[in-house]
PDB file of C-alpha atoms in Angstrom:
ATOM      1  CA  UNK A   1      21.738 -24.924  97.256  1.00  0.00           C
ATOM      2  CA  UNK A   2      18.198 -24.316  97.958  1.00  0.00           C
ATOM      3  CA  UNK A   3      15.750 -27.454  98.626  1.00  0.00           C
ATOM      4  CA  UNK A   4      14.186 -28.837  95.942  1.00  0.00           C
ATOM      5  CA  UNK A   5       9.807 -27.755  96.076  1.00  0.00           C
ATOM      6  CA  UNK A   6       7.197 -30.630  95.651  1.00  0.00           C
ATOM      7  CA  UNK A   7       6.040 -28.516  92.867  1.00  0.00           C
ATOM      8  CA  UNK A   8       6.764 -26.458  90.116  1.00  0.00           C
ATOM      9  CA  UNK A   9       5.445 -24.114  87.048  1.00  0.00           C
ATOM     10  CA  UNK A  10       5.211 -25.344  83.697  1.00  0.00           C
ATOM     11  CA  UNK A  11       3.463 -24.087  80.009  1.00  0.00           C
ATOM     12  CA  UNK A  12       1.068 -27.098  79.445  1.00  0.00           C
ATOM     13  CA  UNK A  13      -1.526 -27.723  76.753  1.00  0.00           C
ATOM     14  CA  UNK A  14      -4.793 -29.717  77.536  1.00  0.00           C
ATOM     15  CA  UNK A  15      -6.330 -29.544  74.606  1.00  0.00           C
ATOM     16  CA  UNK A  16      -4.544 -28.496  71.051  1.00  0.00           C
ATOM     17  CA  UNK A  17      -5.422 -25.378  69.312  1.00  0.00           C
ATOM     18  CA  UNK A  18      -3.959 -21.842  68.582  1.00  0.00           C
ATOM     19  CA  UNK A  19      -1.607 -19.552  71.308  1.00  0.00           C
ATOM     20  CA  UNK A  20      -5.057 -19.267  73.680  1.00  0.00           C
ATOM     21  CA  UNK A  21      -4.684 -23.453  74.909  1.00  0.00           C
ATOM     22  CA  UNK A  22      -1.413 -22.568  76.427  1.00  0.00           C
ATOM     23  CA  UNK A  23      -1.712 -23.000  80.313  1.00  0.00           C
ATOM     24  CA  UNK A  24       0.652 -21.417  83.363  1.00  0.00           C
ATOM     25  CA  UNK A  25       0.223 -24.546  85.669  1.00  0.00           C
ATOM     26  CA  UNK A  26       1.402 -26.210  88.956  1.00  0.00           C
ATOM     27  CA  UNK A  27       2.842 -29.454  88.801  1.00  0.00           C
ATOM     28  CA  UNK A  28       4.628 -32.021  90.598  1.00  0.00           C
ATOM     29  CA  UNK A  29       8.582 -31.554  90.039  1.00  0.00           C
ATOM     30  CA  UNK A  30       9.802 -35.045  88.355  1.00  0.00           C
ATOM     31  CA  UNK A  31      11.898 -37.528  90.095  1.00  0.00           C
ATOM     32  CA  UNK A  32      14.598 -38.808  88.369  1.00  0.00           C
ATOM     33  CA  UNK A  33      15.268 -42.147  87.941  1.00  0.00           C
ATOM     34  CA  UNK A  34      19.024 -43.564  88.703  1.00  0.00           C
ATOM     35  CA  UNK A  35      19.849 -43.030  85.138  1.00  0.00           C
ATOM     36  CA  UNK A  36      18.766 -39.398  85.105  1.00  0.00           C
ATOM     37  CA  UNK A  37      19.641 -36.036  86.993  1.00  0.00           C
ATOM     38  CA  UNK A  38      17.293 -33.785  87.937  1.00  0.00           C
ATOM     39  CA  UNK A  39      18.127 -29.935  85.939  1.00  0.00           C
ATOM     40  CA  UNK A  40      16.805 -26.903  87.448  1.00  0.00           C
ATOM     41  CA  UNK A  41      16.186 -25.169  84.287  1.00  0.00           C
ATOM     42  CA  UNK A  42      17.211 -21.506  83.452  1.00  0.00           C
ATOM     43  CA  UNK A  43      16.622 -21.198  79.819  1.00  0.00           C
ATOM     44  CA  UNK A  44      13.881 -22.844  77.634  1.00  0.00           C
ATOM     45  CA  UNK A  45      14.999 -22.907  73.473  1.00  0.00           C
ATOM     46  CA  UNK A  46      11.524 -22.148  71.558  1.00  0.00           C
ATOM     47  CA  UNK A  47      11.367 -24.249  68.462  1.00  0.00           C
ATOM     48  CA  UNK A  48       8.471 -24.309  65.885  1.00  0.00           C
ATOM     49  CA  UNK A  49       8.231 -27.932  66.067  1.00  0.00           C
ATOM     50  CA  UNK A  50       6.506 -27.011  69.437  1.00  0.00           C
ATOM     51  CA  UNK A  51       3.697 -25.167  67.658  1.00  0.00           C
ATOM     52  CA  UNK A  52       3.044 -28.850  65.566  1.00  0.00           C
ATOM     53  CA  UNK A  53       2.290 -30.360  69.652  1.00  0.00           C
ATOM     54  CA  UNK A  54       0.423 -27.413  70.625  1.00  0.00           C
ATOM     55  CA  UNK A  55      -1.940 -27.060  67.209  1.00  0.00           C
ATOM     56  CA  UNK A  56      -2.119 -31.187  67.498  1.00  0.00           C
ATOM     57  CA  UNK A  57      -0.256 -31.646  63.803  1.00  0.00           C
ATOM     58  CA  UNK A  58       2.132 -34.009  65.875  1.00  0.00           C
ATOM     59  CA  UNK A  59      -0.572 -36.118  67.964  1.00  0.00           C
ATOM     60  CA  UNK A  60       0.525 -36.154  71.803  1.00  0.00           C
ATOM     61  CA  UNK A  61      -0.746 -37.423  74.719  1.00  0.00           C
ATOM     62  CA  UNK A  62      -2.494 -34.978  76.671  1.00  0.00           C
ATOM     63  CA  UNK A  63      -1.642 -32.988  79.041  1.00  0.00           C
ATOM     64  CA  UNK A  64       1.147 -32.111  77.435  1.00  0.00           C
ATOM     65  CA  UNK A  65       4.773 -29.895  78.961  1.00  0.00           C
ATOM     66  CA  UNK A  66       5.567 -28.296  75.859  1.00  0.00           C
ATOM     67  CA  UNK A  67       9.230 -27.928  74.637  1.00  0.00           C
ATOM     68  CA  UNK A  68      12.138 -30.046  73.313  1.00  0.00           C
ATOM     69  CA  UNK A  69      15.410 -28.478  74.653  1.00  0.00           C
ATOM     70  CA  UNK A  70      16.764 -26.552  77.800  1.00  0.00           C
ATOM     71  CA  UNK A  71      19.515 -25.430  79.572  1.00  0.00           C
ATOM     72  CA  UNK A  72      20.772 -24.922  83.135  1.00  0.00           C
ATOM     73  CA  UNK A  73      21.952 -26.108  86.423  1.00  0.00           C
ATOM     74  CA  UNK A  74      21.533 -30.302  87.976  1.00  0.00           C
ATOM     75  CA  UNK A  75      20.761 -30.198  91.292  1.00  0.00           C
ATOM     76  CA  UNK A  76      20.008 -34.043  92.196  1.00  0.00           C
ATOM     77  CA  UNK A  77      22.426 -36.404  90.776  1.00  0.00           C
ATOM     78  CA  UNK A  78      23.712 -39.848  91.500  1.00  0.00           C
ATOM     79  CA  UNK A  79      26.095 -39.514  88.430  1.00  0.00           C
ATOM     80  CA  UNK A  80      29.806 -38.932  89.149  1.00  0.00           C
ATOM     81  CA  UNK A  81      30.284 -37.362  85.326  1.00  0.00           C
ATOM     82  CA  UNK A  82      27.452 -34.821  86.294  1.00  0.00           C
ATOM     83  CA  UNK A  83      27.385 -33.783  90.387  1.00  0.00           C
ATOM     84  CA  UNK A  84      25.026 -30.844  91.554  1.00  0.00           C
ATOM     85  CA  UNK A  85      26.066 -28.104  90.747  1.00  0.00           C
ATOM     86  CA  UNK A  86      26.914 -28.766  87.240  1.00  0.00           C
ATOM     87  CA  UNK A  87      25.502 -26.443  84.276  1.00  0.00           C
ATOM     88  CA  UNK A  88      24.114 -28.489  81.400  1.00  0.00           C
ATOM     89  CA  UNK A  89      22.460 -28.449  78.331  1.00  0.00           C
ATOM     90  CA  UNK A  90      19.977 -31.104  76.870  1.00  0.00           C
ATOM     91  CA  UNK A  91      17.818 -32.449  74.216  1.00  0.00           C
ATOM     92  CA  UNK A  92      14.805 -33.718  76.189  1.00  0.00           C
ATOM     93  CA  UNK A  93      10.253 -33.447  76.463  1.00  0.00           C
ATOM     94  CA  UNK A  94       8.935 -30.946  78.464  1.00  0.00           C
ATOM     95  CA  UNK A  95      11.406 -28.531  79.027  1.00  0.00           C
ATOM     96  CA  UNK A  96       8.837 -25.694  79.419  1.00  0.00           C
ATOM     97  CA  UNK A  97       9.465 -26.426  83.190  1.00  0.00           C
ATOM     98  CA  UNK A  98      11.496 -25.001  86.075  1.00  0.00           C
ATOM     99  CA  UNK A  99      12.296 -29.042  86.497  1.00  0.00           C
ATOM    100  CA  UNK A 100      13.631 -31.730  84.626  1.00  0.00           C
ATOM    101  CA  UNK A 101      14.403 -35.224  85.198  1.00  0.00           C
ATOM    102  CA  UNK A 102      16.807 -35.683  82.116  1.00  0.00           C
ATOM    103  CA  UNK A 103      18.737 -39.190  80.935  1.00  0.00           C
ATOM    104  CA  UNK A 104      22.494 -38.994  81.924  1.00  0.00           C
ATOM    105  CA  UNK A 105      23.211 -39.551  77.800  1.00  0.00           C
ATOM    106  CA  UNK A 106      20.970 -36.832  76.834  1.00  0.00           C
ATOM    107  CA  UNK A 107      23.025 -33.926  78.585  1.00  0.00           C
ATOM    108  CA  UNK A 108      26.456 -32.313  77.917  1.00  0.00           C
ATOM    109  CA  UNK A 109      28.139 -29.939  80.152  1.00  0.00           C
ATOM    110  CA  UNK A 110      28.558 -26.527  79.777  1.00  0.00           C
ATOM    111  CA  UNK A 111      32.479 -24.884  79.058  1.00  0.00           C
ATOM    112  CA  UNK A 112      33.046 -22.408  81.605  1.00  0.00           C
ATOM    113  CA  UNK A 113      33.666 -20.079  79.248  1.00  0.00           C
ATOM    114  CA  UNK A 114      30.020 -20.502  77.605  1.00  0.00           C
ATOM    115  CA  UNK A 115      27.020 -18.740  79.326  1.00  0.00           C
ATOM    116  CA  UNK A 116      23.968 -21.255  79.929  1.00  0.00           C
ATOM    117  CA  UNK A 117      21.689 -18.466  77.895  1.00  0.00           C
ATOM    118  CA  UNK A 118      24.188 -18.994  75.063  1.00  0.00           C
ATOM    119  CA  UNK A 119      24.378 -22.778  75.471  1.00  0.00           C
ATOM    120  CA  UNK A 120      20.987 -23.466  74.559  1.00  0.00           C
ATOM    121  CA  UNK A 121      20.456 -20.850  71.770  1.00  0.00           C
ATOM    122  CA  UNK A 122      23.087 -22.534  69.679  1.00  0.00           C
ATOM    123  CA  UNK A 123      22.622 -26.288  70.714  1.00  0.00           C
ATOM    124  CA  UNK A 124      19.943 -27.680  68.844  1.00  0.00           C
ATOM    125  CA  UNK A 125      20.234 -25.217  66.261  1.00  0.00           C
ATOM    126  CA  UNK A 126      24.028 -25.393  65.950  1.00  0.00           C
ATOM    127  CA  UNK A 127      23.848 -29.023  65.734  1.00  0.00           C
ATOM    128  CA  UNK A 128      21.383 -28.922  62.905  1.00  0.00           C
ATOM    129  CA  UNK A 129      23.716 -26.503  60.698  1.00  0.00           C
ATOM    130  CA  UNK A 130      26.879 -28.523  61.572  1.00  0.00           C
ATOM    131  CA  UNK A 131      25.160 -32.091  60.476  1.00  0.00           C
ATOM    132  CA  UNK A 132      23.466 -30.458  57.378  1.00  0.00           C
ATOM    133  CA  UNK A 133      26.997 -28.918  55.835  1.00  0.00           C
ATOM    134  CA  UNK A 134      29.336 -31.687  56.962  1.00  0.00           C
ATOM    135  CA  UNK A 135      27.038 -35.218  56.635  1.00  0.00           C
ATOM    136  CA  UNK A 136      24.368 -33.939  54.325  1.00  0.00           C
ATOM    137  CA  UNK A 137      25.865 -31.782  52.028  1.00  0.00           C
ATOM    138  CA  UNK A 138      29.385 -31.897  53.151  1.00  0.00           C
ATOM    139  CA  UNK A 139      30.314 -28.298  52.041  1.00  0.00           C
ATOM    140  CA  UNK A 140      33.685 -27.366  50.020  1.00  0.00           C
ATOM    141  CA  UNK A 141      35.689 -24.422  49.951  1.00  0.00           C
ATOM    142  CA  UNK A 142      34.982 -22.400  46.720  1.00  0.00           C
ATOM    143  CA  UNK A 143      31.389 -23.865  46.175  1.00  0.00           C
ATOM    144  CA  UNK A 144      28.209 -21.569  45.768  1.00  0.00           C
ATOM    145  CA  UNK A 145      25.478 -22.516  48.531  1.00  0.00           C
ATOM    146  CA  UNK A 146      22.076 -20.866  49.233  1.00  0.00           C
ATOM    147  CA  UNK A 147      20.487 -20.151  52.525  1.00  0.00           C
ATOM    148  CA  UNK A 148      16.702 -19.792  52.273  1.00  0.00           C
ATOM    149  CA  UNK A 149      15.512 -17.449  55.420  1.00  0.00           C
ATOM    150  CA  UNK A 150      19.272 -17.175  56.083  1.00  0.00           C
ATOM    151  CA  UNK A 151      18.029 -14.486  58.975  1.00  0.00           C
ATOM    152  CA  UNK A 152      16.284 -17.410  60.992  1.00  0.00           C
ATOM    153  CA  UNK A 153      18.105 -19.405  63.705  1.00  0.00           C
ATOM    154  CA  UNK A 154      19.223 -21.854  61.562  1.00  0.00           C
ATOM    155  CA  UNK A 155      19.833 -19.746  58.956  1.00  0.00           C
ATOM    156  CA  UNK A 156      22.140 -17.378  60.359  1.00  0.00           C
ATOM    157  CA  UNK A 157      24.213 -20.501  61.810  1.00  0.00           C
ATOM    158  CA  UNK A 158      24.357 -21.778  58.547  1.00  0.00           C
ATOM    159  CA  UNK A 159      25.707 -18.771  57.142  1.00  0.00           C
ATOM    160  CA  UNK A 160      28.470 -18.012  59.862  1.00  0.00           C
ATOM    161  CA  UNK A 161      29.824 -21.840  59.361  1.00  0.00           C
ATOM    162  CA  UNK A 162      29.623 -21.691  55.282  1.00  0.00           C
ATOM    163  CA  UNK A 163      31.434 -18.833  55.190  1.00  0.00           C
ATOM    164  CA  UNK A 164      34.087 -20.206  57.701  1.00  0.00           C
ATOM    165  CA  UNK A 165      35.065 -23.009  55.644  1.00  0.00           C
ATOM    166  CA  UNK A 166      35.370 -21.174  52.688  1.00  0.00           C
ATOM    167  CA  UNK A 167      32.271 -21.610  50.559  1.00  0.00           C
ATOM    168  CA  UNK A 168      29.935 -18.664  48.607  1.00  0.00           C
ATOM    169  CA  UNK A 169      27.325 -18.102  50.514  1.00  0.00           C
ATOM    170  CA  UNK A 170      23.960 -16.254  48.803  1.00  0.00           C
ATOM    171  CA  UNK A 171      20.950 -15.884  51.443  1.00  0.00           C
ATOM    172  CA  UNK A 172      17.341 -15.435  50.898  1.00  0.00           C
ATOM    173  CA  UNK A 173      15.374 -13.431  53.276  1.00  0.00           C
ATOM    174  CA  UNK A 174      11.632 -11.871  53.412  1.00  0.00           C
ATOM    175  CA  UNK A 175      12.468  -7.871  54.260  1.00  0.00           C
ATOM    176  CA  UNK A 176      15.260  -5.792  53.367  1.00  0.00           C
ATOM    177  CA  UNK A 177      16.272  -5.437  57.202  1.00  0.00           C
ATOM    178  CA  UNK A 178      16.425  -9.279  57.158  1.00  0.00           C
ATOM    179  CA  UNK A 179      18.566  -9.019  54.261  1.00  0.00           C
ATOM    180  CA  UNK A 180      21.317  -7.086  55.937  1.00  0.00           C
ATOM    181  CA  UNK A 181      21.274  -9.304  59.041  1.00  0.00           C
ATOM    182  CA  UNK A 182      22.165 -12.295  57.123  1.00  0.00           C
ATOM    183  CA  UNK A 183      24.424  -9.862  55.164  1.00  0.00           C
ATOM    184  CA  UNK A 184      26.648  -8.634  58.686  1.00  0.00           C
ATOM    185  CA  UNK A 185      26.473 -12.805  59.538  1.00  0.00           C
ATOM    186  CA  UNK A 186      28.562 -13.552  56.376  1.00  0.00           C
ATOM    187  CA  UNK A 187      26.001 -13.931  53.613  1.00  0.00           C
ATOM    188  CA  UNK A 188      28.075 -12.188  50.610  1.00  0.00           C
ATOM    189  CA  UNK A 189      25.159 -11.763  48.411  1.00  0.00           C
ATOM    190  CA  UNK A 190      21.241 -11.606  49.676  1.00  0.00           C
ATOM    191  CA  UNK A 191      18.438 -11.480  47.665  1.00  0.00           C
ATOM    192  CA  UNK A 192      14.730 -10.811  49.064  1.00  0.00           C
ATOM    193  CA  UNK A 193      12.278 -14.024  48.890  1.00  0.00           C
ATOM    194  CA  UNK A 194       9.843 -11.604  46.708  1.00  0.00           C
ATOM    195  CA  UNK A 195      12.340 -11.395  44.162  1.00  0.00           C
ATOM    196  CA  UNK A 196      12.902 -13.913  41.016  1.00  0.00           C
ATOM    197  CA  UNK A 197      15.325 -15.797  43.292  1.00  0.00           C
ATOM    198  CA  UNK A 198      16.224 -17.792  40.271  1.00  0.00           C
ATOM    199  CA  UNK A 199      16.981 -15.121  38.122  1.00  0.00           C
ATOM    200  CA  UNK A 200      19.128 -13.672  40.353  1.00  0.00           C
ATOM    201  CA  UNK A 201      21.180 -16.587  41.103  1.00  0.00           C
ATOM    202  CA  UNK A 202      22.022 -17.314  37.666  1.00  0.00           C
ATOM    203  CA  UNK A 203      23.550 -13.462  37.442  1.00  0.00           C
ATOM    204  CA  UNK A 204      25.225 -13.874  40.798  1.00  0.00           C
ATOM    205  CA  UNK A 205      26.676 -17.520  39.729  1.00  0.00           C
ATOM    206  CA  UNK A 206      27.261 -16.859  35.913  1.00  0.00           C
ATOM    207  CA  UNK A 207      25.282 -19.367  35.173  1.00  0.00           C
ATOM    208  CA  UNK A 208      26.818 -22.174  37.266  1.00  0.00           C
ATOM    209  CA  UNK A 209      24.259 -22.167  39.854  1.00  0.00           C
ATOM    210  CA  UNK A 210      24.006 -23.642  42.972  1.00  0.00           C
ATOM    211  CA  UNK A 211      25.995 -26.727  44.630  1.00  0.00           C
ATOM    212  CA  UNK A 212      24.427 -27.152  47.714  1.00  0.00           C
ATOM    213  CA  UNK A 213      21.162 -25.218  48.803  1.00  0.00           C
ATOM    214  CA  UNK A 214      20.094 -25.565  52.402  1.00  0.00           C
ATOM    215  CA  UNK A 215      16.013 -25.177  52.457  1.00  0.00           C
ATOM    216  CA  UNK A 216      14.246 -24.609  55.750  1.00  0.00           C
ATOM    217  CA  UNK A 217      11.121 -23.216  53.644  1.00  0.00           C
ATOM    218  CA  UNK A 218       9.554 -26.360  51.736  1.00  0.00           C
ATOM    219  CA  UNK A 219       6.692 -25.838  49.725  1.00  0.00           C
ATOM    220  CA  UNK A 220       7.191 -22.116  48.483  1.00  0.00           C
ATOM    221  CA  UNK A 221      11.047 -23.148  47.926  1.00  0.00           C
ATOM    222  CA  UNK A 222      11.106 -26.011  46.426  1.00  0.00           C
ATOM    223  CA  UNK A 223      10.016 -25.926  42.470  1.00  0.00           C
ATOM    224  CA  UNK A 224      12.375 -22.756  42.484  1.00  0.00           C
ATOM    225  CA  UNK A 225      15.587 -24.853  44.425  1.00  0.00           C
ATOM    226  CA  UNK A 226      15.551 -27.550  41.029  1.00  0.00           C
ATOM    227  CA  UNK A 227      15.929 -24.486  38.930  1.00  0.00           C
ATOM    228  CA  UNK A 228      18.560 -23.327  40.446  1.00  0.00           C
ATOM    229  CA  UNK A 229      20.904 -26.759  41.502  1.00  0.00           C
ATOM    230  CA  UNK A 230      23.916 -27.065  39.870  1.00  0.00           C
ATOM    231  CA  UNK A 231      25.346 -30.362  38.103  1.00  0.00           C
ATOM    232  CA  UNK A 232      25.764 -32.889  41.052  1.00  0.00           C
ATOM    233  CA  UNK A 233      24.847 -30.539  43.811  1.00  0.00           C
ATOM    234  CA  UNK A 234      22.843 -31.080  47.288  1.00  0.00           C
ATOM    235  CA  UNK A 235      19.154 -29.895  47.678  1.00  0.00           C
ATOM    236  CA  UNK A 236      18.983 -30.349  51.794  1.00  0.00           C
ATOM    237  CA  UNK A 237      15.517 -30.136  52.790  1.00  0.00           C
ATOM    238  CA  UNK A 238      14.582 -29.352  56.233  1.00  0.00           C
ATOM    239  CA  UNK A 239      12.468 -28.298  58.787  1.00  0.00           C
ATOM    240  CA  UNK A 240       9.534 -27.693  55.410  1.00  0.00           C
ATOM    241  CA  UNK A 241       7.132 -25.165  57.800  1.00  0.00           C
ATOM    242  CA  UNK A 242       5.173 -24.327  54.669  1.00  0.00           C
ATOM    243  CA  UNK A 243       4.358 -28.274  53.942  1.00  0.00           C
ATOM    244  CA  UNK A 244       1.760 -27.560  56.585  1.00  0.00           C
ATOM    245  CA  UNK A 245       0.050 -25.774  54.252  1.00  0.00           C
ATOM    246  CA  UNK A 246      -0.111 -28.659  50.945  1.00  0.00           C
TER     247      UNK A 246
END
């Protein structure tokens, strides 16, 4: 294994604002404590929450490494569950890095039958879907759910595990090619977002509507998602990008 630099390149901010703060910089490679390994990262997930640091809606100390998760190989490690050598992924700060010093209880190793670039695309985003249809909503076979943007990350997880466990899955989705994405992920019936969503889920349903709706959208959603709930079903609220705008 190749020596480990003094430095390395990360995406920084210095001061928030739009795409033009973002900075290419050299910086000193971390050093990990005794409860951490250091990762040599290969892949970076990019997550809007990182445009909320960037723009300063989530106030940060600055300078600032953007990013939240990553995935890829540890390469200085006093941990016997994780030598060198092992692929990981995490849930960590500043992962827009070719370094990481990451906690030992943070990471989880990679199958061997599980590329890294696959690892992180589905970690943080898998995780979400799983928690939101087993703890929040805790899905049954048979029942009607919505997807809004059921073509986004989250979205098309969501639809691939509702339709696994047996549910009726209905996604919403901004263009027609969107539409057909979620469609070929398992979404049995889509309807565009520019559509009167509630109208159509009442024909879709017969009337019963919908038992547990999973809402990634917020503000432009949400007076729309009590119309359509069923008796005693979940609205699960998350993520709410267009609250930004309230």
């Amino acid at each position: 294994m190749a020596p480990i630099p003094q430095t390395m390149k990360a995406v920084q901010v210095a001061v928030t604002g739009g795409p033009e703060v973002l900075e290419f910089k050299d910086v000193p490679v971390p050093q990990p404590s005794a409860s951490q390994v250091l990762v040599k990262n290969e892949f970076a997930g990019v997550n809007f929450i990182d445009t909320y640091f960037r723009t300063g809606l989530y106030p940060a100390q600055l300078p600032l490494t953007l990013g939240r998760e990553a995935a890829g190989t540890v390469v200085a490690s006093q941990s016997s569950q994780f030598p060198v050598g092992t692929r990981v992924v995490y849930l960590a700060t500043s992962t827009y890095a070719q370094y990481s010093a990451v906690d030992v209880s943070s990471i989880i190793q990679i199958p061997d039958d599980i590329s890294t670039e696959k690892a992180v695309a589905v970690y943080l985003q898998g995780l979400t879907a799983w928690t939101l249809i087993r703890e929040a909503a805790n899905v049954q076979p048979g029942q009607w759910t919505l997807v809004h943007a059921a073509a986004g990350g989250v979205g098309l997880l969501l639809v691939q595990m509702l339709r696994s466990i047996g549910a009726k899955v209905i996604g919403t989705a901004s263009t027609e090619e969107k539409c057909e994405l979620a469609k070929k992920n398992g979404a049995e019936w889509t309807i565009s977002s520019g559509e009167d969503v509630v109208a159509k889920v009442k024909e879709i349903t017969g009337g019963h509507g919908i038992d547990a709706i999973f809402d990634g959208v917020g503000k432009a959603t949400f007076d729309a998602d009590l119309e359509m709930i069923a008796l005693k079903g979940h609205l699960v609220s998350f993520g709410n990008a267009v609250w930004l705008f309230l």
